[in-house]
Coordinates of C-alpha atoms in Angstrom, one line a residue:
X203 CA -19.1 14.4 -11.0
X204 CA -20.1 11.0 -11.4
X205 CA -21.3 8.2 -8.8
X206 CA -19.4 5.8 -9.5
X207 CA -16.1 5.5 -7.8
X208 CA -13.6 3.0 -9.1
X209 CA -11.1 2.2 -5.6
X210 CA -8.0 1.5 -6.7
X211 CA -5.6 -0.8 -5.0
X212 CA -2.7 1.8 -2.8
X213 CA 0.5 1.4 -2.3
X214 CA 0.6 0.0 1.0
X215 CA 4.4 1.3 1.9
X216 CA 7.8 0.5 1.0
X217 CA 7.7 0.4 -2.7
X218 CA 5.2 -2.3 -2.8
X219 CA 4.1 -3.3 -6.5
X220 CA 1.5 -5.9 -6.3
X221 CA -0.9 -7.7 -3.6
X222 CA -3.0 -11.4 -4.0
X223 CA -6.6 -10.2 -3.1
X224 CA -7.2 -13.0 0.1
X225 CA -11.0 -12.5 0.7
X226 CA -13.5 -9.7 0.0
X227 CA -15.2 -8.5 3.2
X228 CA -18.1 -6.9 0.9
X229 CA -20.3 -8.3 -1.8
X230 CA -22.2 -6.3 -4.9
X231 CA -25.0 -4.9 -3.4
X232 CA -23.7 -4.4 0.2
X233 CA -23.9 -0.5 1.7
X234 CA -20.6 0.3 3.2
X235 CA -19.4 3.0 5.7
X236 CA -16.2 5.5 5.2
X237 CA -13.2 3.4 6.5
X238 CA -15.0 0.3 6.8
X239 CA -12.7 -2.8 6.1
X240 CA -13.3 -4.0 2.1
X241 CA -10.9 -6.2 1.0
X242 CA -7.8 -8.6 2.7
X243 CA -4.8 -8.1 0.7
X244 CA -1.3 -10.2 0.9
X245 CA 1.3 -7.8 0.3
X246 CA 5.3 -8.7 0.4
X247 CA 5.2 -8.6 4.3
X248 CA 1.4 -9.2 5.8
X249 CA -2.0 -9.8 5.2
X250 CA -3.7 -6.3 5.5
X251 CA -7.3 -5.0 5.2
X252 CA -7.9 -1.9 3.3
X253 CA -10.8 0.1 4.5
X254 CA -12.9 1.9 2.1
X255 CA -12.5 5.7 0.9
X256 CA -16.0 6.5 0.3
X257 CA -19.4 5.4 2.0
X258 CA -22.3 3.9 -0.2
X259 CA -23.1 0.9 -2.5
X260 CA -20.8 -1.6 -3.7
X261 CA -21.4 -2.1 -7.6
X262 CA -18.8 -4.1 -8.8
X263 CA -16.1 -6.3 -7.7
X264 CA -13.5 -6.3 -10.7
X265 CA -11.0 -9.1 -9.2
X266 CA -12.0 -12.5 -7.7
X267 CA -10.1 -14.1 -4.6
X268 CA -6.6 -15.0 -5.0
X269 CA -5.9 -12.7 -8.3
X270 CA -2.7 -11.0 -7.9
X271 CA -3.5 -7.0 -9.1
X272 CA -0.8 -4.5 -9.6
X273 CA -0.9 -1.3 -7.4
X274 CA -2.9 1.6 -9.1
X275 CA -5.4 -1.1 -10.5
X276 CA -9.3 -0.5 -10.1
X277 CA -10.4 -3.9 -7.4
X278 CA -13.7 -2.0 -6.2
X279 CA -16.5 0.2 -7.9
X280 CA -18.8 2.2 -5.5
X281 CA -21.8 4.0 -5.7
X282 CA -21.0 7.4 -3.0
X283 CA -25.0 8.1 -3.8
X284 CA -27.4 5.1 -3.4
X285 CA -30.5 7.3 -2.5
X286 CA -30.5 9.5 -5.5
X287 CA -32.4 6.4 -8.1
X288 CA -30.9 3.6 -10.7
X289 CA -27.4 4.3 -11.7
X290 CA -27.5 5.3 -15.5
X291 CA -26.0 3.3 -18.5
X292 CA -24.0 6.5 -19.2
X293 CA -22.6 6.9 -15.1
X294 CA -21.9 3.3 -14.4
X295 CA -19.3 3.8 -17.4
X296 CA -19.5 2.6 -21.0
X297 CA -16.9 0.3 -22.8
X298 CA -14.1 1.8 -23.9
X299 CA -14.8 0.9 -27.3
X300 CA -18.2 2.9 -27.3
X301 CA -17.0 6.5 -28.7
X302 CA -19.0 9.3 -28.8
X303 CA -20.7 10.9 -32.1
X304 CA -19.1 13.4 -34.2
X305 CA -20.7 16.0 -35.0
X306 CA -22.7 17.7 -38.0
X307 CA -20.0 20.3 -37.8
X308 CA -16.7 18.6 -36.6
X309 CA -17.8 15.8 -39.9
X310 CA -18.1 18.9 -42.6
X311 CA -14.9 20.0 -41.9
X312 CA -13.4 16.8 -43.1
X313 CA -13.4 16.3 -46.3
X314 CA -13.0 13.0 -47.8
X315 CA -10.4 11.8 -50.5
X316 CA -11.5 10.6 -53.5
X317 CA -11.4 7.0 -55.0
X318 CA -8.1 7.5 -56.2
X319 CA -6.2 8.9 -53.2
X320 CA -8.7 6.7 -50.9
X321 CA -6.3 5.7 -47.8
X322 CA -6.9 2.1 -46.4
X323 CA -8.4 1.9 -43.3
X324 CA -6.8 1.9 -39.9
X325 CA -3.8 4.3 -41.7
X326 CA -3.8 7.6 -40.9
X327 CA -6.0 9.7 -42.7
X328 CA -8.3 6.9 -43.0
X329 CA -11.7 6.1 -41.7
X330 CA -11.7 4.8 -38.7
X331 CA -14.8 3.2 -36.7
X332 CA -17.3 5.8 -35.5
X333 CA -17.0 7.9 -39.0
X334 CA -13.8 9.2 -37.6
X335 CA -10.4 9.9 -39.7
X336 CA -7.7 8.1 -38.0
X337 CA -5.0 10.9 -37.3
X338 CA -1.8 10.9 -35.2
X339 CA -2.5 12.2 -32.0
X340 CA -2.0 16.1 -31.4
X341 CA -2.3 16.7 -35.1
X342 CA -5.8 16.6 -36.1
X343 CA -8.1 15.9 -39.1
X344 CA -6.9 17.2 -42.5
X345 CA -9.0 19.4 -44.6
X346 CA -7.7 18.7 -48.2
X347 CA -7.9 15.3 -49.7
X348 CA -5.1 12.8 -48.7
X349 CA -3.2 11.1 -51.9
X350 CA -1.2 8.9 -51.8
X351 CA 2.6 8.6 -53.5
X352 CA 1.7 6.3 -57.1
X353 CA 4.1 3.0 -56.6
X354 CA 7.1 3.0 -58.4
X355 CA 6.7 0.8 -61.6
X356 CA 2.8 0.9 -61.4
X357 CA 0.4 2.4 -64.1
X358 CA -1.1 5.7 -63.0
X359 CA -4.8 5.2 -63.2
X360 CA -6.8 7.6 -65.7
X361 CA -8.1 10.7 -64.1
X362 CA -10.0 11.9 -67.3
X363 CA -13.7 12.4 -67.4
X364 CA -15.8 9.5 -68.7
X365 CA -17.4 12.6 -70.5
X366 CA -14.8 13.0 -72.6
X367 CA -14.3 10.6 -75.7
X368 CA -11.0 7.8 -75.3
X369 CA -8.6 8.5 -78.1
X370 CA -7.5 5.9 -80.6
X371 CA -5.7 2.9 -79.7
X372 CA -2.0 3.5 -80.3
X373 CA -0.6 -0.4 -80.7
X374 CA 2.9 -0.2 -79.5
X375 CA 5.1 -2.5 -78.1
X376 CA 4.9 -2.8 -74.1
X377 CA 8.2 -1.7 -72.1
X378 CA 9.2 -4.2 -70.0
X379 CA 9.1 -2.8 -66.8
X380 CA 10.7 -4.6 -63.7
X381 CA 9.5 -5.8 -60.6
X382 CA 9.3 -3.5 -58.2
X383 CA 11.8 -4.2 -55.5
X384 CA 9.9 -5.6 -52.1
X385 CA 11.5 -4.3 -49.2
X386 CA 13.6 -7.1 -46.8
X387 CA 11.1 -8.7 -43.8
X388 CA 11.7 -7.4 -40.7
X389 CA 13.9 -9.3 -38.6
X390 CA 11.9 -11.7 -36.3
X391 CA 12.9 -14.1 -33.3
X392 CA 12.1 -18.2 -32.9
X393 CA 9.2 -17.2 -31.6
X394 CA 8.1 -15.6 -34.9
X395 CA 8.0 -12.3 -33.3
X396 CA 8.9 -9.1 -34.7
X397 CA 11.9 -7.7 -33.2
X398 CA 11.2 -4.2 -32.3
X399 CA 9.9 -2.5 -29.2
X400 CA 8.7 -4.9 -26.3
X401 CA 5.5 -4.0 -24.8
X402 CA 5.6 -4.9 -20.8
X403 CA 4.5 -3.0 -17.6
X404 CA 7.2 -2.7 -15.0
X405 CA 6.2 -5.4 -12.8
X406 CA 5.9 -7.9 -15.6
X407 CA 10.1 -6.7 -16.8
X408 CA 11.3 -6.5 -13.0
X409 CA 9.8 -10.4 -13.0
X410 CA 11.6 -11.2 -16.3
X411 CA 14.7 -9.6 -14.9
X412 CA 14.4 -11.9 -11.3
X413 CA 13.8 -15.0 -13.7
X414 CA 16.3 -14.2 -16.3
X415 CA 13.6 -14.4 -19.4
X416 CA 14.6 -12.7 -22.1
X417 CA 11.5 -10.3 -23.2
X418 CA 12.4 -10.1 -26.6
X419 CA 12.0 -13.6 -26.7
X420 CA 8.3 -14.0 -25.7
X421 CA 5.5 -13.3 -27.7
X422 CA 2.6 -11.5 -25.4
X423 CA -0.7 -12.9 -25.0
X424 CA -2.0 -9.0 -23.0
X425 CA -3.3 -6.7 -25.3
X426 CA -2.0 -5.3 -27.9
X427 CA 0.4 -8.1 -28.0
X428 CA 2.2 -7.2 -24.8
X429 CA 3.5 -9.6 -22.5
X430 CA 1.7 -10.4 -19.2
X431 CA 3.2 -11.9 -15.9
X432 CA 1.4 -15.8 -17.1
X433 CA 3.8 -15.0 -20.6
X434 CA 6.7 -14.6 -18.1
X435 CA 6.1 -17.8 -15.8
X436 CA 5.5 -20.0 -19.0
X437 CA 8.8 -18.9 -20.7
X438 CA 10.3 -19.5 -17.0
X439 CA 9.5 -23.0 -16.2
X440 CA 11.5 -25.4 -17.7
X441 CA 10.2 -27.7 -19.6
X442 CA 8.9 -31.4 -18.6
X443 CA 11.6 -33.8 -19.4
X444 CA 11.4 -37.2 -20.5
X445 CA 10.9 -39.7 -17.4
X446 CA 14.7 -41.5 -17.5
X447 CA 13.9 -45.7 -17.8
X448 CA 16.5 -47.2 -16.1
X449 CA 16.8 -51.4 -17.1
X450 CA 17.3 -53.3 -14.0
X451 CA 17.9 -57.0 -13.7
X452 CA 15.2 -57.0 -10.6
X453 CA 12.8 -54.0 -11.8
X454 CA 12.5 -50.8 -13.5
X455 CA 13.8 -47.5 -11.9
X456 CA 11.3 -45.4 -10.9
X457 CA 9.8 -43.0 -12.7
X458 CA 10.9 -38.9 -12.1
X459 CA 8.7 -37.0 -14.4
X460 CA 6.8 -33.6 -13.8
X461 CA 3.7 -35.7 -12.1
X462 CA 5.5 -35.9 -8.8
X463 CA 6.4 -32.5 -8.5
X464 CA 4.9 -30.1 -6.7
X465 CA 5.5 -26.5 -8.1
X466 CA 5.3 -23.5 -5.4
X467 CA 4.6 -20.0 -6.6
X468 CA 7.4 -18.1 -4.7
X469 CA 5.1 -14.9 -3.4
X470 CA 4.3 -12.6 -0.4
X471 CA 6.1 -13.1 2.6
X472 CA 8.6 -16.0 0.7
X473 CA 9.4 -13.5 -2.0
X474 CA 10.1 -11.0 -0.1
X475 CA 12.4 -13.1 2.5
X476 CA 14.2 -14.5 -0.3
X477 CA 15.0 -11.0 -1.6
X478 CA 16.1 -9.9 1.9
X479 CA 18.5 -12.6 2.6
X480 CA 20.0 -13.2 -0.5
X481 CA 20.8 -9.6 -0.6
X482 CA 22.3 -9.4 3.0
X483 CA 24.1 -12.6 2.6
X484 CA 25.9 -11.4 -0.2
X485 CA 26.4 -7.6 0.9
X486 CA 27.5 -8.1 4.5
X487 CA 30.6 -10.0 5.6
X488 CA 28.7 -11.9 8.5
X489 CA 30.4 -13.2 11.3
X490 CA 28.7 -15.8 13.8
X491 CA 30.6 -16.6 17.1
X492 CA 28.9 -19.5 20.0
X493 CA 28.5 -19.5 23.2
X494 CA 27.3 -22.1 25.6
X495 CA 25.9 -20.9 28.9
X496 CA 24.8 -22.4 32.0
X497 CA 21.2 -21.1 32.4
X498 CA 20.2 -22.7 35.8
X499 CA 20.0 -19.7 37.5
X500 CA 18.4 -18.0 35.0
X501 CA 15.7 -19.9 35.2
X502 CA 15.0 -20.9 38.5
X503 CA 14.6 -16.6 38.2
X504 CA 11.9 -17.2 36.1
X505 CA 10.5 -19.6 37.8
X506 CA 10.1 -17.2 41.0
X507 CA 9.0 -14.2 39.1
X508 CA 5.7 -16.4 37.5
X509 CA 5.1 -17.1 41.0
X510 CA 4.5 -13.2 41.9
X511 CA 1.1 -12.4 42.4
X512 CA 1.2 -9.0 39.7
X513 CA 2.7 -11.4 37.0
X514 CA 0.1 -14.6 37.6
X515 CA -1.5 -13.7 34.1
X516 CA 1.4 -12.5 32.3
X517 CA 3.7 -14.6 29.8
X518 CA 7.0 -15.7 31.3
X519 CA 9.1 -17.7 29.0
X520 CA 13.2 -17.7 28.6
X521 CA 12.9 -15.4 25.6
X522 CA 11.9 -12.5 28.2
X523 CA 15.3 -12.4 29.5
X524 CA 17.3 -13.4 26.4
X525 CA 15.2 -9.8 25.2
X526 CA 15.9 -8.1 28.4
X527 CA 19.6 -9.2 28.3
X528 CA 20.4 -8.5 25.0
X529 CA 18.8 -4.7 25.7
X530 CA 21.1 -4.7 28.6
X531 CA 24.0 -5.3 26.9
X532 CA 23.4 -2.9 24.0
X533 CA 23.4 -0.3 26.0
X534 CA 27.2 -1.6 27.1
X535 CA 28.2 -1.6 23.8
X536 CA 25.9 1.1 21.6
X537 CA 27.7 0.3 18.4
X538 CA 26.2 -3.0 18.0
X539 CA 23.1 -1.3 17.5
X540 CA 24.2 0.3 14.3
X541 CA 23.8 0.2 10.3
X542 CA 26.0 0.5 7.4
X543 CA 25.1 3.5 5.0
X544 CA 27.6 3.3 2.6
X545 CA 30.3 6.3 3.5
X546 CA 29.6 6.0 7.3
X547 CA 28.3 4.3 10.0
X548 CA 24.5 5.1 12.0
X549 CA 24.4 4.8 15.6
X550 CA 21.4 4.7 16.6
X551 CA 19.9 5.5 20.3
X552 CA 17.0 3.7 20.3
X553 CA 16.1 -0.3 19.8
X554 CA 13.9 -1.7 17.6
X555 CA 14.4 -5.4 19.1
X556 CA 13.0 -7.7 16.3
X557 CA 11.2 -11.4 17.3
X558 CA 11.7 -13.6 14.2
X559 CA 8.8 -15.1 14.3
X560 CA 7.5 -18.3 12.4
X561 CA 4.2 -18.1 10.7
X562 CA 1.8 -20.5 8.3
X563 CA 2.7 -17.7 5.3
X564 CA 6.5 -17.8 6.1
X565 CA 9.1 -16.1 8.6
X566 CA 8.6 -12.6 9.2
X567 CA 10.2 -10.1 11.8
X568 CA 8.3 -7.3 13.7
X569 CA 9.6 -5.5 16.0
X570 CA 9.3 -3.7 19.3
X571 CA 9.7 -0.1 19.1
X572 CA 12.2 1.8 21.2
X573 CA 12.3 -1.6 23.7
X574 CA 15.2 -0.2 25.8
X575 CA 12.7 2.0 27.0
X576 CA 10.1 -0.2 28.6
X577 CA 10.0 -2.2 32.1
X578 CA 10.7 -5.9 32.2
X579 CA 6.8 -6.3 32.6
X580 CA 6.0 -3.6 29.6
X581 CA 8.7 -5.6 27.3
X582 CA 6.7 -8.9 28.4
X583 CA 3.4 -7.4 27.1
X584 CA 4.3 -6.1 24.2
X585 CA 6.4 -9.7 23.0
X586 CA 3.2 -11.0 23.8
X587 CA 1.0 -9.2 21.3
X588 CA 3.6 -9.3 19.0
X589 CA 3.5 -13.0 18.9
X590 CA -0.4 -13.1 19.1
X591 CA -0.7 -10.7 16.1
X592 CA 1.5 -12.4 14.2
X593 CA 0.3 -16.0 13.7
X594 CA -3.0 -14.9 13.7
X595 CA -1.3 -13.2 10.1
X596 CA -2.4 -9.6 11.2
X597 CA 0.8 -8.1 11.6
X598 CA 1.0 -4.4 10.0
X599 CA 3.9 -3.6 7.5
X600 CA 4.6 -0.4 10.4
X601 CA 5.3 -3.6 12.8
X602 CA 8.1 -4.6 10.2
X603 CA 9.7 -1.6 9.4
X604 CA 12.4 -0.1 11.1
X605 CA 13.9 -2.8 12.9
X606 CA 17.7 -2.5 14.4
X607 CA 18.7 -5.6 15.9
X608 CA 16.8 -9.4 16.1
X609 CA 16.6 -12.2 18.0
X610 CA 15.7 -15.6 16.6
X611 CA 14.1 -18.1 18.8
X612 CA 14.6 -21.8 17.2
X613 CA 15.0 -23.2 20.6
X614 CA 11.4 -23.6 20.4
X615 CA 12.1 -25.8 17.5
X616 CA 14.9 -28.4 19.4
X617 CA 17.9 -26.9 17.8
X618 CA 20.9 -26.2 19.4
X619 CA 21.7 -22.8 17.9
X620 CA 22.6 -21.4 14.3
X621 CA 24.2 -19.7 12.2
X622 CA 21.8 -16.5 11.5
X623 CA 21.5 -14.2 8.4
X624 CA 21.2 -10.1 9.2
X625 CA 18.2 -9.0 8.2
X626 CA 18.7 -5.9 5.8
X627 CA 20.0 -2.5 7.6
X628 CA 21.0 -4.4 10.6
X629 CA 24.0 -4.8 12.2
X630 CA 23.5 -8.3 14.5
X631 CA 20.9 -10.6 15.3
X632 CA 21.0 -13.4 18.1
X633 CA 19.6 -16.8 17.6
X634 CA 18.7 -18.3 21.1
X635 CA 18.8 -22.3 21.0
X636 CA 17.4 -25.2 23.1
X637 CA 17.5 -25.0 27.1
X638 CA 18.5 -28.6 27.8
X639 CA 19.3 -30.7 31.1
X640 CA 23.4 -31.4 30.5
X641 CA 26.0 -32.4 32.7
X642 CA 28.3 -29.5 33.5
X643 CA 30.9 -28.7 35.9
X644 CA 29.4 -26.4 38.8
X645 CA 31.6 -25.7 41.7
X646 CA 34.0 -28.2 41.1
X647 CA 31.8 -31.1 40.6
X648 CA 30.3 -32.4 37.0
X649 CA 26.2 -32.2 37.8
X650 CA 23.1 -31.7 35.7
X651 CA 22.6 -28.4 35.1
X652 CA 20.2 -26.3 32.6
X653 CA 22.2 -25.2 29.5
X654 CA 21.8 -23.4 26.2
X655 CA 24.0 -22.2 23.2
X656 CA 24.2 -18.6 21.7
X657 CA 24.7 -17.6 18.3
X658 CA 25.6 -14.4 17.6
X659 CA 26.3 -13.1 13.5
X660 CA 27.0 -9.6 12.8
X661 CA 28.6 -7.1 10.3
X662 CA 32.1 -7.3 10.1
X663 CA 32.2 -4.0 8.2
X664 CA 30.8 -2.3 11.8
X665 CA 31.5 -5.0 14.3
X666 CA 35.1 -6.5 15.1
X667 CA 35.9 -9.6 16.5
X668 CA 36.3 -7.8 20.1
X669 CA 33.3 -5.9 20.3
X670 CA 30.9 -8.8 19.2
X671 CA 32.8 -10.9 21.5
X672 CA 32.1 -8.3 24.5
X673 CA 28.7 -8.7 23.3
X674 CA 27.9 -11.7 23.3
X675 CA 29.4 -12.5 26.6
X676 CA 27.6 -9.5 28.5
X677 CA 24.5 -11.4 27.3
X678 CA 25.6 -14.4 28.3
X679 CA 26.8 -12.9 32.1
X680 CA 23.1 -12.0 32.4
X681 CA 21.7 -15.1 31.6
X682 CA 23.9 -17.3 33.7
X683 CA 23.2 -14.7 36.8
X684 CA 20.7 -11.8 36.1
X685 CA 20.3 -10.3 39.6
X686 CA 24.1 -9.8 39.9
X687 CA 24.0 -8.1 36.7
X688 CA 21.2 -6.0 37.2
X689 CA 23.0 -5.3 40.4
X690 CA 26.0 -4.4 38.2
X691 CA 25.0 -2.6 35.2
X692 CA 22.1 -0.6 36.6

């Protein structure tokens, strides 16, 4: 068994294809331990280190820092036994072009074709490098000598012995023989390309297919000819146009070529949220319905609770109750807490309350498993960490899986509320807007109070306009007085 171990790059979950390498933890040379952290990898959804399979010695790093690799590629060799002496040339793993010897025994039982049934080489039968016979694979070497068809219209060539003496010269007239017919080119593209068989891995046609590049089209610059992701990007970006000069009577119009445009690899996290919404948007009739709410109360709650001596170190913000609310009010109305699976409808008894939250690599959701279970101090720790986790850009792909209803905080951003897309599987997700100081009517008099508008979109396939409206105003009951309703509904 060799020493060498080549670590491919996994599938990290969910189907993923590809990752951008972010930073190599290791170097060549460096011992490692089983499961110790090697590589950073982007995937679709987070940043995740991948800890090694094997202890020992690093020997090779085969893809630099910010090189996308396909899964099932070879990123890391590894030496599993550094303490048994230099590595040799034949373990560390020769070129693929070095081929082994043939034999004495396996070369006599070929036999070679003579000068007139001689095969060109490269074609099968002929020599190939090595002193092999190139041969279709699964058929093997022949043992008589290969000849080949004579050409139609050409002169067989003489196959007497020179021993023998060349008879007299008969002069005849020639036959005029015509040109043998040349069979039609095959068909080719613009591009000059031939137009059979396209040679692509699936990643590279799945990309064609999402930018609308015609394969057939392209002519590969990968091996063999086939066609490599940088053949798909090229053939994708349009081409630099002309910079339009416009005559004025004061001064020229400026110019609006390629050199003031910035050009944004659409990857990771911003792939895979364009993928997501586009598909929800356009496979789930979404609803939104608003409601304003005077949140006065609410917080002057708050405001009491941060003052308690066990929740002097914990994180008290509004989203805490918006959470705690909407958890409330799910159990009220169980089918909001659903998805659509084609012939009928999950219910599901458990929450997986999503936090959209707002990152430097993008917008991503995790989510808090089975939150209707935890206290209103257990659901503050864990939002929290969730938030901690994720714009430090460590959150797991496990954190974003699974997730059955979301809330979307961009009050934290000074906007009133929004119109929210579902993320995929769910059934309705809450965007929670800006708590502002506005004149209201309280008790028959206009006064300043705290205020803040809901947003509420959901599947109109599973949710009707009565049961999201129930929603939505349970949640806002709770946040315009939560001790009545805890009082209430519990």
């Amino acid at each position: 068994m060799s020493r060498i171990k080549e670590f491919n790059l996994p599938d990290l979950g969910e189907g993923l294809t590809e990752g951008e390498i972010l930073a190599w933890l290791v170097k060549v040379g460096d011992t490692i331990e089983l499961n110790q952290p090697i590589v950073e990898v982007e995937t679709a959804k987070a940043a995740v280190e991948i800890p090694a399979k094997w202890a020992g010695q690093v020997q090779a790093i085969f893809h630099p820092e910010g090189s996308t690799v396909e899964v099932g590629t070879p990123i890391i060799a590894i030496d599993t036994e550094p303490g048994a002496g230099p590595v040799e040339q034949s373990t560390t793993g020769a070129p693929a072009t070095d081929l082994p010897t043939p034999s004495a025994a396996s070369l006599a039982a070929v036999e070679v074709a003579p000068t007139e049934g001689a095969v060109e080489p490269g074609l099968i039968g002929g020599p190939a490098p090595g002193g092999r016979t190139a041969v279709l694979v699964g058929y093997g070497p022949r043992t008589t000598a290969a000849k080949r068809r004579p050409r139609k219209g050409a002169a067989p060539a003489a196959s007497a012995p020179a021993a023998v003496p060349a008879a007299p010269v008969q002069h005849s007239p020639v036959p005029v023989v015509p040109a043998p017919v040349q069979p039609p080119p095959p068909a080719v593209n613009g591009n000059g390309r031939s137009s059979g068989p396209v040679l692509a891995k699936p990643p590279v046609r799945k990309l064609a297919k999402d930018l609308g590049v015609d394969l057939s089209t392209l002519t590969g610059s990968g091996p063999s000819g086939s066609i490599t992701r940088e053949d798909v990007q090229r053939a994708a970006a349009p081409a630099a146009t002309e910079p339009l000069t416009v005559t004025s009577p004061v001064s020229s119009a400026a110019s609006f070529g390629a050199d003031r445009e910035q050009r944004i690899p659409v990857k990771g996290v911003r792939k895979l949220t364009a993928e997501n919404m586009s598909r929800s948007a356009f496979t789930a009739p979404h609803v939104t319905e608003f409601l304003t709410v005077d949140v006065t109360r609410a917080m002057k709650a708050l405001d009491r609770l941060r003052g308690r001596r066990e929740w002097r170190d914990v994180r008290v913000s509004p989203l805490l109750l918006v959470a705690k609310a909407v958890l409330l009010a799910v159990r009220r109305h169980p089918m909001v807490n659903s998805s659509w699976a084609g012939d009928e409808i999950v219910v599901k008894e458990y929450v997986n309350l999503g936090i959209a939250a707002a990152t430097e690599r993008g917008l991503i959701v995790p989510n808090i498993k089975d939150a209707g279970r935890l206290t209103l101090r257990e659901l503050a720790d864990a939002m929290t960490d969730l938030v901690q986790t994720a714009k430090a850009g460590r959150t797991s792909p496990a954190d974003m899986s699974g997730g059955t209803l979301t809330i979307t905080n961009v009050g934290v951003f000074g906007v009133d509320t929004g119109t929210p897309i579902l993320p995929p599987g769910e059934s309705a997700i809450l965007a929670f807007g800006a708590v502002r100081e506005q004149p209201w009517v309280h008790k028959g008099k206009v006064k300043p109070r705290l205020v803040t508008t809901l947003g509420l979109s959901f599947d109109h396939r599973i949710i009707d306009g009565e049961l999201g409206s129930k929603f939505l105003r349970d949640v806002g009951d709770f946040l315009a007085d939560p001790e009545a309703a805890l009082l209430a509904w519990t």
